[in-house]
mmCIF file of C-alpha atoms and ligand atoms in Angstrom:
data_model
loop_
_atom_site.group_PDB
_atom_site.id
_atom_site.type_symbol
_atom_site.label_atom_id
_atom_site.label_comp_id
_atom_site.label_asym_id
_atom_site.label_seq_id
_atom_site.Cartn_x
_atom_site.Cartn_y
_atom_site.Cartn_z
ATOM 1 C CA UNK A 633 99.791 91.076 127.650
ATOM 2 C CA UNK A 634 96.107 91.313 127.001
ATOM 3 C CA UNK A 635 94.816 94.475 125.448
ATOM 4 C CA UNK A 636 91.681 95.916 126.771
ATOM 5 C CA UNK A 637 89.441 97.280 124.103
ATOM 6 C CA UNK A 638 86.589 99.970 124.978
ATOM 7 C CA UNK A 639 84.552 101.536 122.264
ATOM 8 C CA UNK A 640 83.146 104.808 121.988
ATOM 9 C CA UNK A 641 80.160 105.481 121.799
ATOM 10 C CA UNK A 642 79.467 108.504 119.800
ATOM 11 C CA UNK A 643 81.495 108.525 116.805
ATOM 12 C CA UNK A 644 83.033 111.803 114.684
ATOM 13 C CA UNK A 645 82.011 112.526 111.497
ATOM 14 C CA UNK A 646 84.646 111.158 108.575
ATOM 15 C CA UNK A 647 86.005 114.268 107.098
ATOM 16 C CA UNK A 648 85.967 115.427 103.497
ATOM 17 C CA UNK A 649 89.160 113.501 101.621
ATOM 18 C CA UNK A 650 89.410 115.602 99.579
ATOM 19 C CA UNK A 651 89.953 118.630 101.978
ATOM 20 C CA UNK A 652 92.642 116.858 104.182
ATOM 21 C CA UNK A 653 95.479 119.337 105.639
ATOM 22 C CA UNK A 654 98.279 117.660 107.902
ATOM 23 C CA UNK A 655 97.570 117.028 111.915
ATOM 24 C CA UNK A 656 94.623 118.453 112.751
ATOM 25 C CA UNK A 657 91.886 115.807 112.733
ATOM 26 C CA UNK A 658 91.887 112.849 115.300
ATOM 27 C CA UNK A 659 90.141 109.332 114.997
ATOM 28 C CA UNK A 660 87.683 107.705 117.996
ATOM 29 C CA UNK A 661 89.927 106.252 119.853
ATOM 30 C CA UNK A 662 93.263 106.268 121.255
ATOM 31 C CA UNK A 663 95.754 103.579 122.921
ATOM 32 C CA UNK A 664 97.152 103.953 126.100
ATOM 33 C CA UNK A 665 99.470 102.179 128.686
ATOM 34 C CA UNK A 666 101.154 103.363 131.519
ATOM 35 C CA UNK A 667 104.791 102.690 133.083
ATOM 36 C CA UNK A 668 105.738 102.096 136.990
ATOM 37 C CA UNK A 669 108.913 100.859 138.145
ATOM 38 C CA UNK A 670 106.664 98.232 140.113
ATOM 39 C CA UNK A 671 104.888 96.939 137.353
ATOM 40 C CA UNK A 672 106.966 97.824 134.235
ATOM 41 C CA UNK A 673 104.637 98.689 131.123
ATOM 42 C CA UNK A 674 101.396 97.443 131.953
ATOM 43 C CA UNK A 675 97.598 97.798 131.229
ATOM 44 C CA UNK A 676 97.298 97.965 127.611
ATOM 45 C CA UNK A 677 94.149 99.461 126.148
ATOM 46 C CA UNK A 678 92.141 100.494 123.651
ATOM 47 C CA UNK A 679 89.913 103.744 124.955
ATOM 48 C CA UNK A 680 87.665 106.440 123.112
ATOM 49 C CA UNK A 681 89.725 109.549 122.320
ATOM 50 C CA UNK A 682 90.108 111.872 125.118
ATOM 51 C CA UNK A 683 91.446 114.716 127.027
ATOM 52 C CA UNK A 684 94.740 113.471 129.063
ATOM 53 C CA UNK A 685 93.660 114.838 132.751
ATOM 54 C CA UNK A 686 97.343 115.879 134.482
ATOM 55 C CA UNK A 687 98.566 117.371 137.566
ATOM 56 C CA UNK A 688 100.354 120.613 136.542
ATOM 57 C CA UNK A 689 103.504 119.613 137.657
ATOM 58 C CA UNK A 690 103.746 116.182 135.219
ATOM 59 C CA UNK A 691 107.321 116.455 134.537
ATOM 60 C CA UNK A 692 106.601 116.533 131.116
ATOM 61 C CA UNK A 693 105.330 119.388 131.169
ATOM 62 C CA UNK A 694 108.247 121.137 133.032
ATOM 63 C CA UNK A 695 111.253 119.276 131.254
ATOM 64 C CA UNK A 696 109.978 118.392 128.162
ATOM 65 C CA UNK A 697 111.121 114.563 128.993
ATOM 66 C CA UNK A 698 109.423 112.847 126.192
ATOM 67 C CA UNK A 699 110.125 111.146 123.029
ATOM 68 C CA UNK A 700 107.293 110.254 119.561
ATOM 69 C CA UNK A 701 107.333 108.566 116.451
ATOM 70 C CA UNK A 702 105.628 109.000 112.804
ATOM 71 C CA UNK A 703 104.733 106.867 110.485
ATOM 72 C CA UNK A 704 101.510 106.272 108.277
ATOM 73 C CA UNK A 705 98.757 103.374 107.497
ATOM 74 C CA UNK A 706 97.982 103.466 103.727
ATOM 75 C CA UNK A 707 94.711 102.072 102.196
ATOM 76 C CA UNK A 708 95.397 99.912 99.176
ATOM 77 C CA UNK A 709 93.311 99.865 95.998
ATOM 78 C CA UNK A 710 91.817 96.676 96.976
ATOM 79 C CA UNK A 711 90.789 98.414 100.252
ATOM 80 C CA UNK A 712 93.592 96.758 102.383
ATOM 81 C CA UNK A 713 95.643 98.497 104.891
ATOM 82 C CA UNK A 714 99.026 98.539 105.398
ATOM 83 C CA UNK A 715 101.746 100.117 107.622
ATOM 84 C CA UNK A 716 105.690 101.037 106.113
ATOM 85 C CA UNK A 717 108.437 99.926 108.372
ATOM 86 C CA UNK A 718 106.815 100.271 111.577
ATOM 87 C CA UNK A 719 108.910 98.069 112.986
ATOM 88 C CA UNK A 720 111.810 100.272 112.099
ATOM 89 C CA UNK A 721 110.107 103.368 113.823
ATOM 90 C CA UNK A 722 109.383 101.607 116.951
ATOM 91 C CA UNK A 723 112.999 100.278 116.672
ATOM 92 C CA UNK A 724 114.098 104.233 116.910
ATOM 93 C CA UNK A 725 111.777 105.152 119.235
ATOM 94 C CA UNK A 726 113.545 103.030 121.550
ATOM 95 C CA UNK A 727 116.834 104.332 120.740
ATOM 96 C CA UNK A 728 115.418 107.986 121.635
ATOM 97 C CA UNK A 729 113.741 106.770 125.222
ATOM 98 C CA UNK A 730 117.374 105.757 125.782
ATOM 99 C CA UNK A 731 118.653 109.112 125.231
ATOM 100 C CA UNK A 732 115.781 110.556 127.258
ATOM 101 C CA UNK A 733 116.439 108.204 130.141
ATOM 102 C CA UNK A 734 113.013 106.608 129.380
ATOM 103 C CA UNK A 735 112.022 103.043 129.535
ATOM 104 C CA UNK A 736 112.291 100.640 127.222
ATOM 105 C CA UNK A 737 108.948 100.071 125.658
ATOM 106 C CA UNK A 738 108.375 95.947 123.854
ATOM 107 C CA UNK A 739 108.687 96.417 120.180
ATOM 108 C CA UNK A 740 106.470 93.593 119.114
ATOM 109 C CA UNK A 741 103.663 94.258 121.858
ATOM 110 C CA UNK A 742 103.701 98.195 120.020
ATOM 111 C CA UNK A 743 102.899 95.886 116.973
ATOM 112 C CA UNK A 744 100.550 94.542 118.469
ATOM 113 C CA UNK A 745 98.662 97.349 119.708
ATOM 114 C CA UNK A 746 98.845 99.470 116.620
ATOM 115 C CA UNK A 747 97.628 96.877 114.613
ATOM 116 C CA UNK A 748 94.791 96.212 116.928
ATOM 117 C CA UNK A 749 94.178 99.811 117.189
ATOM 118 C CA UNK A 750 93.769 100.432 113.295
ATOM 119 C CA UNK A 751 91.288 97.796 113.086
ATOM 120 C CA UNK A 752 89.185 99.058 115.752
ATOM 121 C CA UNK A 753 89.450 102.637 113.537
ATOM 122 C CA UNK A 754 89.632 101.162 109.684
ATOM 123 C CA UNK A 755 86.915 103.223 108.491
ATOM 124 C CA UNK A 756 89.410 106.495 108.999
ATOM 125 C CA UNK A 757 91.832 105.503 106.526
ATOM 126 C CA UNK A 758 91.254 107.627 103.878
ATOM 127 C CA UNK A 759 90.676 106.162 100.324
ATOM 128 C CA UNK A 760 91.646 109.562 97.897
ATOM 129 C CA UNK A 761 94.834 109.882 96.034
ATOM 130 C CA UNK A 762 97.603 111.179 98.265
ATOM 131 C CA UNK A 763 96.112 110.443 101.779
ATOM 132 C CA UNK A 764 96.598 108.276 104.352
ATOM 133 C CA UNK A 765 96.205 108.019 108.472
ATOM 134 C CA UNK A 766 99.199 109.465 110.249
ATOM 135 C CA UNK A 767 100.199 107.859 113.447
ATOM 136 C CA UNK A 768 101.763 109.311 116.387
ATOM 137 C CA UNK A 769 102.915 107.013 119.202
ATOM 138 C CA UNK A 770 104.100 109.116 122.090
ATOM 139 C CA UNK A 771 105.581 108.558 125.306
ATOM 140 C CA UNK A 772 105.823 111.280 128.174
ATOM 141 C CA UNK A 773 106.924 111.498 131.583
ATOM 142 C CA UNK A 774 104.324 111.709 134.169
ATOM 143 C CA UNK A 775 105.459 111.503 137.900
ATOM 144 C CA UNK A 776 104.335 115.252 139.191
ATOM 145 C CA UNK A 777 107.312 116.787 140.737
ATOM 146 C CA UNK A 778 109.721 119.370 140.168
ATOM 147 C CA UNK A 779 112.934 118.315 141.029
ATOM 148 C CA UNK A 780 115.019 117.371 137.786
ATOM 149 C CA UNK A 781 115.625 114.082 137.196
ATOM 150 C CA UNK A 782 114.007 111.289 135.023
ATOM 151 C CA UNK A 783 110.377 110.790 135.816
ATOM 152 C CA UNK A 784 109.737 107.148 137.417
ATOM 153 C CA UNK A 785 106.162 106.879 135.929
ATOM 154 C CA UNK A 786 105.606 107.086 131.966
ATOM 155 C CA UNK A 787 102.872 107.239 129.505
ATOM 156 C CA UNK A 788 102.984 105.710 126.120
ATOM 157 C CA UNK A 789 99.683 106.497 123.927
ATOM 158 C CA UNK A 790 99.327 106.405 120.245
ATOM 159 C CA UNK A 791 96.647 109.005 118.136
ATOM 160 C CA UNK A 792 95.808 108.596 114.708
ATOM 161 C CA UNK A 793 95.262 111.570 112.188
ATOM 162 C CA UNK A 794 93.729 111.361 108.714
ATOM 163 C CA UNK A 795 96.117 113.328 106.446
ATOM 164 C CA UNK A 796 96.787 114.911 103.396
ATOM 165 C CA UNK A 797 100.047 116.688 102.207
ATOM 166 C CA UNK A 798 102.336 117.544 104.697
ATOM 167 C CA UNK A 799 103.230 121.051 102.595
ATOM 168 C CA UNK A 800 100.792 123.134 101.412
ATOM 169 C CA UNK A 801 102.676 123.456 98.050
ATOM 170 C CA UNK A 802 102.070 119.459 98.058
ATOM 171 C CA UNK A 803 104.352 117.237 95.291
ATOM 172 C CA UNK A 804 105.891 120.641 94.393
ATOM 173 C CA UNK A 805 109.066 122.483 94.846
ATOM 174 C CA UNK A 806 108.811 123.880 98.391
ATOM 175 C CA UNK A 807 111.703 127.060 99.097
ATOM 176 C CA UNK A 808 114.226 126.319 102.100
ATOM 177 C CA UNK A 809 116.075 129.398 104.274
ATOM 178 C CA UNK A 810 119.752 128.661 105.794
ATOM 179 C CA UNK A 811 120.446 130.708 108.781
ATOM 180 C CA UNK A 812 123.804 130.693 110.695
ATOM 181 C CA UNK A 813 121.964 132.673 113.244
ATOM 182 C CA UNK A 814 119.983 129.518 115.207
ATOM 183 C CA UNK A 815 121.439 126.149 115.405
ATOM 184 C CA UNK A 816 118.698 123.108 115.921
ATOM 185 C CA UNK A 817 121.036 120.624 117.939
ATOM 186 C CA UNK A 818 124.681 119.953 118.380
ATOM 187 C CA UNK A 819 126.579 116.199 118.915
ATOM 188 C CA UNK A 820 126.762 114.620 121.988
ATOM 189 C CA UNK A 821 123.235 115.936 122.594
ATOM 190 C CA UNK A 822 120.075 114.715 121.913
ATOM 191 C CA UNK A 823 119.808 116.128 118.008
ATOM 192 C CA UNK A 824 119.367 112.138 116.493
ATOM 193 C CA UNK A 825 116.281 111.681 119.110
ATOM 194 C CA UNK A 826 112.610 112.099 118.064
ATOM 195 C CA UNK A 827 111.964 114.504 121.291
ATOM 196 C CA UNK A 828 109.837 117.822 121.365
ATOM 197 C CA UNK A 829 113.087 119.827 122.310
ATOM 198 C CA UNK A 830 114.163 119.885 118.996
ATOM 199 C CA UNK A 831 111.075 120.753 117.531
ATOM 200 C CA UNK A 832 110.693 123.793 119.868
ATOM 201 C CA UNK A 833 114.448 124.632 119.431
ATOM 202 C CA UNK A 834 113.446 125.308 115.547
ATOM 203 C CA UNK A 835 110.515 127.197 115.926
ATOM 204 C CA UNK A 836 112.407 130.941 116.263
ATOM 205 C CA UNK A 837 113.727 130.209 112.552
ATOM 206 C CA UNK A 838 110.928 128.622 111.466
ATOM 207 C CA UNK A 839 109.086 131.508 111.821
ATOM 208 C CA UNK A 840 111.634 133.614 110.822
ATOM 209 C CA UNK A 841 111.715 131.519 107.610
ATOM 210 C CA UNK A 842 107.837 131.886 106.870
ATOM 211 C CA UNK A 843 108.181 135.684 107.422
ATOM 212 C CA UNK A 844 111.039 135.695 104.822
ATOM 213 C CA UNK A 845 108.755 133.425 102.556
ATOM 214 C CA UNK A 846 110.565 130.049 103.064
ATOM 215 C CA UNK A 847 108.853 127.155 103.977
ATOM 216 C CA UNK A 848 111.377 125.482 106.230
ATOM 217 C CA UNK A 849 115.107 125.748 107.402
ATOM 218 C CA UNK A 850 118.139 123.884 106.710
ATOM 219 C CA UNK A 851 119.850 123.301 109.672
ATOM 220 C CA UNK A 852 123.545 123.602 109.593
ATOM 221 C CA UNK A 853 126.025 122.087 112.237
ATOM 222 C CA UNK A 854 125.706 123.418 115.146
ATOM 223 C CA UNK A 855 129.538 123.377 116.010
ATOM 224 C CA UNK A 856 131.131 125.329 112.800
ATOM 225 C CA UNK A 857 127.681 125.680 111.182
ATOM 226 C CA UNK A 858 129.339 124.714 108.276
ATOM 227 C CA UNK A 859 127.995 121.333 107.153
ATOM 228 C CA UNK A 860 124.535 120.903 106.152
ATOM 229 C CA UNK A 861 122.257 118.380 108.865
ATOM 230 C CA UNK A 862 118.445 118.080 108.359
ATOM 231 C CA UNK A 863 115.523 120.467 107.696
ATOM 232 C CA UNK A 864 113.822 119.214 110.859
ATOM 233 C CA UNK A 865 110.635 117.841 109.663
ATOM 234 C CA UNK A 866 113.098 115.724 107.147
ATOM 235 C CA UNK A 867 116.283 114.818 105.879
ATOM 236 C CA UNK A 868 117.603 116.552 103.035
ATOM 237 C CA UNK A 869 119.464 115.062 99.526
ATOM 238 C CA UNK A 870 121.401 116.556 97.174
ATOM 239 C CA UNK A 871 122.508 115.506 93.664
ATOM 240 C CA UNK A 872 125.519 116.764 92.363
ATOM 241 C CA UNK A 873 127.255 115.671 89.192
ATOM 242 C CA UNK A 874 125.097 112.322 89.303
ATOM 243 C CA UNK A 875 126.012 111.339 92.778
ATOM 244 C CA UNK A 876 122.723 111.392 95.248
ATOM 245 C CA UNK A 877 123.836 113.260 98.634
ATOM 246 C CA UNK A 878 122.609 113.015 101.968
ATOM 247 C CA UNK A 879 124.992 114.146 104.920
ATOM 248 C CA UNK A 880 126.059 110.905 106.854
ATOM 249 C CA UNK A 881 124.388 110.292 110.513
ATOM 250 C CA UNK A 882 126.376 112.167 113.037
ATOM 251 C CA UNK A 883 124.309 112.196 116.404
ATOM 252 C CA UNK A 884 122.839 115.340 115.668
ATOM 253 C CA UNK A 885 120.709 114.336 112.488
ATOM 254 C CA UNK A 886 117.953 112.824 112.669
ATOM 255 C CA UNK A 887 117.574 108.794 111.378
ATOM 256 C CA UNK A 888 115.044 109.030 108.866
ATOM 257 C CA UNK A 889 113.293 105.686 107.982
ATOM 258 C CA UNK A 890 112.448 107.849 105.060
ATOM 259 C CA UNK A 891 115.752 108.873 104.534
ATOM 260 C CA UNK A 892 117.088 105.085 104.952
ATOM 261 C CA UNK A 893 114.890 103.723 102.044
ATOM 262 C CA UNK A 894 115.701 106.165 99.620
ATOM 263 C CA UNK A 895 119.328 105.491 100.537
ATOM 264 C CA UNK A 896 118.573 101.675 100.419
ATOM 265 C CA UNK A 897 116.531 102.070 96.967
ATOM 266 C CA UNK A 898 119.208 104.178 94.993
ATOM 267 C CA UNK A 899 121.402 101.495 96.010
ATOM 268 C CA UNK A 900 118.798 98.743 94.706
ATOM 269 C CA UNK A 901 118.581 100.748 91.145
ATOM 270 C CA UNK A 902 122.519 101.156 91.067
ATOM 271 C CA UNK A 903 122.822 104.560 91.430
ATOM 272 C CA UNK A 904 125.862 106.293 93.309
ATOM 273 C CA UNK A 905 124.460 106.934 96.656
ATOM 274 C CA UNK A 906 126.953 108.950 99.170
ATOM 275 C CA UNK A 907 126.417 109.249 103.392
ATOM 276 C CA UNK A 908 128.722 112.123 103.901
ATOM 277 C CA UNK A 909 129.397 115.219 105.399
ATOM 278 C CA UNK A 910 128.316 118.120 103.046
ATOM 279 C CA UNK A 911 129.509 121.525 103.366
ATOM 280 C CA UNK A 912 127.222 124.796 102.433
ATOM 281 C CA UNK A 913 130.277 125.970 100.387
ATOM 282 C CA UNK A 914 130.020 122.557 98.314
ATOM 283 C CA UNK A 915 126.679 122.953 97.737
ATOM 284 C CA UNK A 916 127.160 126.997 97.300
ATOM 285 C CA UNK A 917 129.775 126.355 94.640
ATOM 286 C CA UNK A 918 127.984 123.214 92.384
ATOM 287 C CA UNK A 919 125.093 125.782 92.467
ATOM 288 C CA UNK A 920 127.144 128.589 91.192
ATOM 289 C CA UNK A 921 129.556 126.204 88.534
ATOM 290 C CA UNK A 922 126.055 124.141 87.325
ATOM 291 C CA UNK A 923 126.757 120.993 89.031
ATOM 292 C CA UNK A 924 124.011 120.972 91.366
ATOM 293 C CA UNK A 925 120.720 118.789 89.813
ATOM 294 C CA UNK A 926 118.494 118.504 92.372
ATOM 295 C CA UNK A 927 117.935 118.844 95.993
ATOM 296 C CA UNK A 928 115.341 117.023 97.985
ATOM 297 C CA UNK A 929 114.095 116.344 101.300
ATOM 298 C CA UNK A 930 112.261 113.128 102.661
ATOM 299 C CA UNK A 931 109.982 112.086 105.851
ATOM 300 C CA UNK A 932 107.008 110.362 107.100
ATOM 301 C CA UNK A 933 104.919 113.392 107.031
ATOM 302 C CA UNK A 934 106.700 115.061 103.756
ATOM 303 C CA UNK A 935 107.643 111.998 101.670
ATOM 304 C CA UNK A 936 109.574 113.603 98.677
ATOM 305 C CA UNK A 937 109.119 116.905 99.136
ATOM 306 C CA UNK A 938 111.493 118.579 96.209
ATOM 307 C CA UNK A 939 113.288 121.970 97.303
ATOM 308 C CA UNK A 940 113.433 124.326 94.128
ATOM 309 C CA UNK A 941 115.216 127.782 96.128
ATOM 310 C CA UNK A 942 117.497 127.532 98.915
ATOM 311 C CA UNK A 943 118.494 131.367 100.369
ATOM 312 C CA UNK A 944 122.209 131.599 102.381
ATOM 313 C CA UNK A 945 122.422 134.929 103.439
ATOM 314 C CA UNK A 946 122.055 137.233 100.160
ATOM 315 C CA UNK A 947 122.799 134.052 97.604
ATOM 316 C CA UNK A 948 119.720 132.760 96.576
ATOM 317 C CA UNK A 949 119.847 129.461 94.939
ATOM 318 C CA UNK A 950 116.999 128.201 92.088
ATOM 319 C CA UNK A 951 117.217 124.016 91.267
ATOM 320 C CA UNK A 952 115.969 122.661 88.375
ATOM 321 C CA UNK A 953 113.834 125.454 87.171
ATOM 322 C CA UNK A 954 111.307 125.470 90.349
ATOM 323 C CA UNK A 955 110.356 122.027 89.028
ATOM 324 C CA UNK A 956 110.189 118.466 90.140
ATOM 325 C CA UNK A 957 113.384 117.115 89.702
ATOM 326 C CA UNK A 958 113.842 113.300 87.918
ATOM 327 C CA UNK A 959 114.765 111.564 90.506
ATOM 328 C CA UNK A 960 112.668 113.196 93.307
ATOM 329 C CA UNK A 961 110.341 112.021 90.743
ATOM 330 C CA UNK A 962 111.227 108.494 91.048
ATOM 331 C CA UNK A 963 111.935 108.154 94.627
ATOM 332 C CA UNK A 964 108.406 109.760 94.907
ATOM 333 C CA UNK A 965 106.865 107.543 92.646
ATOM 334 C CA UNK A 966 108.256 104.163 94.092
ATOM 335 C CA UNK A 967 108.141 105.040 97.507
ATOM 336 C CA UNK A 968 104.238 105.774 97.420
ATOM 337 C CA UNK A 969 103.404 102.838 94.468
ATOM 338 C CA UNK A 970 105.107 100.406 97.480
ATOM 339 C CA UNK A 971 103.512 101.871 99.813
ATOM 340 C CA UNK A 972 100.055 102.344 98.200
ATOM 341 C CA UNK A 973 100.689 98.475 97.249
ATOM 342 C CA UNK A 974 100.703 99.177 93.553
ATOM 343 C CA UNK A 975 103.711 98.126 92.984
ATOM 344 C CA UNK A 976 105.838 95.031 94.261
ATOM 345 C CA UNK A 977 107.629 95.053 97.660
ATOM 346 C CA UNK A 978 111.043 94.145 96.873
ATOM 347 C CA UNK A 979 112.338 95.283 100.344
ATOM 348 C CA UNK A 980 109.729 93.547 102.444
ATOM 349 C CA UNK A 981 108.782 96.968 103.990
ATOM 350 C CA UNK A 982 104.891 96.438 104.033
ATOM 351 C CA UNK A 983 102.691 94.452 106.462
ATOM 352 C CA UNK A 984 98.799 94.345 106.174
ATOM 353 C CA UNK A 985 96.876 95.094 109.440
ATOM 354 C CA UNK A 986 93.363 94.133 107.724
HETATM 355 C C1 COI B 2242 107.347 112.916 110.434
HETATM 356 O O1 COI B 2242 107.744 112.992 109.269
HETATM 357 O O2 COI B 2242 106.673 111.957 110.839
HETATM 358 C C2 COI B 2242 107.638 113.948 111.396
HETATM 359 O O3 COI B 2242 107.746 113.620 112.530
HETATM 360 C C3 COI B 2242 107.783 115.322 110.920
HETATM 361 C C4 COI B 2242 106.965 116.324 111.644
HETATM 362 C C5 COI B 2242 105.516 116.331 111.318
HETATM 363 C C6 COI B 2242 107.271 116.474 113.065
#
C-alpha cells in the first residue's frame, strides 16, 4: 500500500530539551488510516497534526472501544535513530484489537508507516541525556451510533511526543500505595489489553494515591486481591533472597515488552529470574524478616523506575534505604546503553529508521 505524504506547512517550535516533562508536546504531523469492512485498512497517510473532527456519537466515545501502544525512537550519539522492539508492540497491539473485537491491523505495513513517519519528523528527536520521542499508535472505533456492539469503521493514527522522564522523581526511588479498596481488572476480562478502560478504571486510586503522597498503585488481584499484578503504567519486580520476581502473566497483567527484556536479560547474565504468582503476604513478610532487596517497576514510558516505600494499609515498607537498588541499576543501565546504541545489541532489539 502506498503511503500518502502531506507536509505542513507551518512548523512548531522545537522545545527546550532540557525542560521535557512526559506527554504533553506533539510533533507536525500525524499518520492516519482508516478501516471499512468494504475496503479493509486502507488510505495510508502522512498529514500535518490536527484536530480529529467526530460526530458525537463515534462509538468510541460512548464505549470506550479502542486499543494503543507505546514505545519510543531514541537518537544515538552518532545522530542515528532507532526504535526498541517495535515489532513486538505492534505484535501486542494486535492481540488487544482481538480482545476489543477490532480489526486486525498489518504488522509490517505499521513498520512501514512509523518508520516513514519519523523521517518526515527527525528533527523532534531529542538529542539530551534521558530523552527521546514517545510514540503512540492508536486505534478507535468510529461508526456513530449508539447501539452496543463493535463499531464496523476504525481509525488507526499514530502521534509522536518528545519526552523526558516519565516520573517526576526521574531515575529515583518513586513511593507505591496498595489498596484492597479498587481493583484495576480481573481474568477473563480485558486486564492484559492496552485499552483506555483500564487506565480510567485506575484513576479513583490513583488519585487517592497522590493525595496520600504515593506516586502510583500496585494493583492486587482482583479476585482475592491477594497476589500482586502491575502498577498500571508498568510491571513491577521484586528481589527477594537473590531471586528477581515478577508475577507470571495471568490475563489480567499487562505484557510488558519492558517487562519481557528485563526477564530475557537476567536470564542472558545468569541470574535466577522467576514468572510467578506473588502474594502481598510474601512480599509483607521478606520485608519484615530482611529478605526483600529491591523492588522495581519497568515500562516504555517509566523504564526502571525503582520503588523505595510501598504502604499496605498501616505497614509501610522502606527498600534499600530510599536508594537505587543494584540491579535496578543495571537493568537501567543496559536497557538505555542498548537502546541509546552505546552499547552492543546482543538481542537484536534495535532497528535504525535514519
Ligand atoms: C507506556 O509505558 O508506554 C505506557 O503506556 C504507560 C502509560 C504512559 C500509559
Amino acid at each position: 500500500m502506498q503511503i500518502s505524504v502531506t507536509k505542513a506547512k507551518d512548523l512548531k517550535p522545537k522545545p527546550d530539551e532540557s525542560k521535557l516533562g512526559f506527554g504533553n508536546l506533539f510533533t507536525d504531523h500525524i499518520f492516519n488510516m482508516d478501516y471499512n469492512p468494504d475496503k479493509g485498512w486502507h488510505h495510508p497517510r502522512i498529514e500535518p497534526y490536527a484536530p480529529i473532527v467526530m460526530d458525537p456519537a463515534t462509538m468510541v466515545l460512548h464505549y470506550g472501544q479502542a486499543v494503543f501502544e507505546g514505545l519510543k525512537g531514541y537518537r544515538t550519539a552518532s545522530g542515528k535513530i532507532q526504535l526498541f522492539r517495535a515489532k513486538d508492540n505492534f505484535a501486542r497491539m494486535n492481540r488487544s484489537c482481538n480482545l476489543l473485537c477490532i480489526p486486525e491491523l498489518d504488522t509490517d505495513l505499521l513498520l512501514e508507516a512509523l518508520k516513514a513517519l519519523l523521517k518526515v519528523e527527525k528533527d523532534w528527536v531529542p538529542k539530551a541525556e534521558g530523552t527521546s520521542l514517545y510514540i503512540r499508535p492508536t486505534v478507535i472505533a468510529t461508526d456513530p451510533y449508539l447501539g452496543v456492539r463493535a463499531s464496523k469503521t476504525y481509525r488507526y493514527f499514530v502521534i509522536l511526543s518528545p519526552v523526558g522522564a516519565y516520573y517526576a522523581a526521574g531515575f529515583n526511588p518513586v513511593k507505591i500505595w496498595i489498596t484492597k479498596n479498587h481493583v484495576r481488572a480481573v481474568r477473563g476480562g480485558i486486564g492484559e489489553a492496552k485499552t483506555p478502560a483500564n487506565y480510567a478504571a485506575s484513576l479513583l486510586a490513583g488519585d487517592r494515591a497522590t493525595k496520600n503522597g504515593y506516586a502510583q498503585v500496585l494493583w492486587l488481584d482482583g479476585v482475592e486481591q491477594k497476589y500482586v499484578e502491575e502498577v498500571g503504567s508498568m510491571n513491577i519486580f521484586f528481589v527477594i533472597k537473590d531471586e528477581l520476581i515478577t508475577p507470571m502473566l495471568n490475563g489480567s497483567i499487562l505484557p510488558g515488552i519492558t517487562r519481557d527484556s528485563v526477564i530475557a536479560l537476567a536470564k542472558h547474565w545468569k541470574i535466577k529470574v522467576s514468572e510467578r504468582k506473588i502474594s502481598i503476604d510474601e512480599v509483607i513478610d521478606s520485608h519484615r524478616s530482611g529478605k526483600l532487596q529491591e523492588i522495581f517497576g519497568s515500562g516504555t514510558a517509566a523504564v526502571i523506575s525503582p520503588v523505595g516505600e510501598m504502604k499496605y494499609c498501616d505497614e509501610i515498607m522502606k527498600v534499600g534505604d530510599a536508594k537505587v537498588g543494584p540491579l535496578a541499576n543495571r537493568f537501567f543501565k543496559a536497557l538505555t546503553d542498548i537502546q541509546y546504541g552505546k552499547a552492543e545489541d546482543p538481542m537484536g532489539w534495535m532497528e535504525t529508521v535514519c
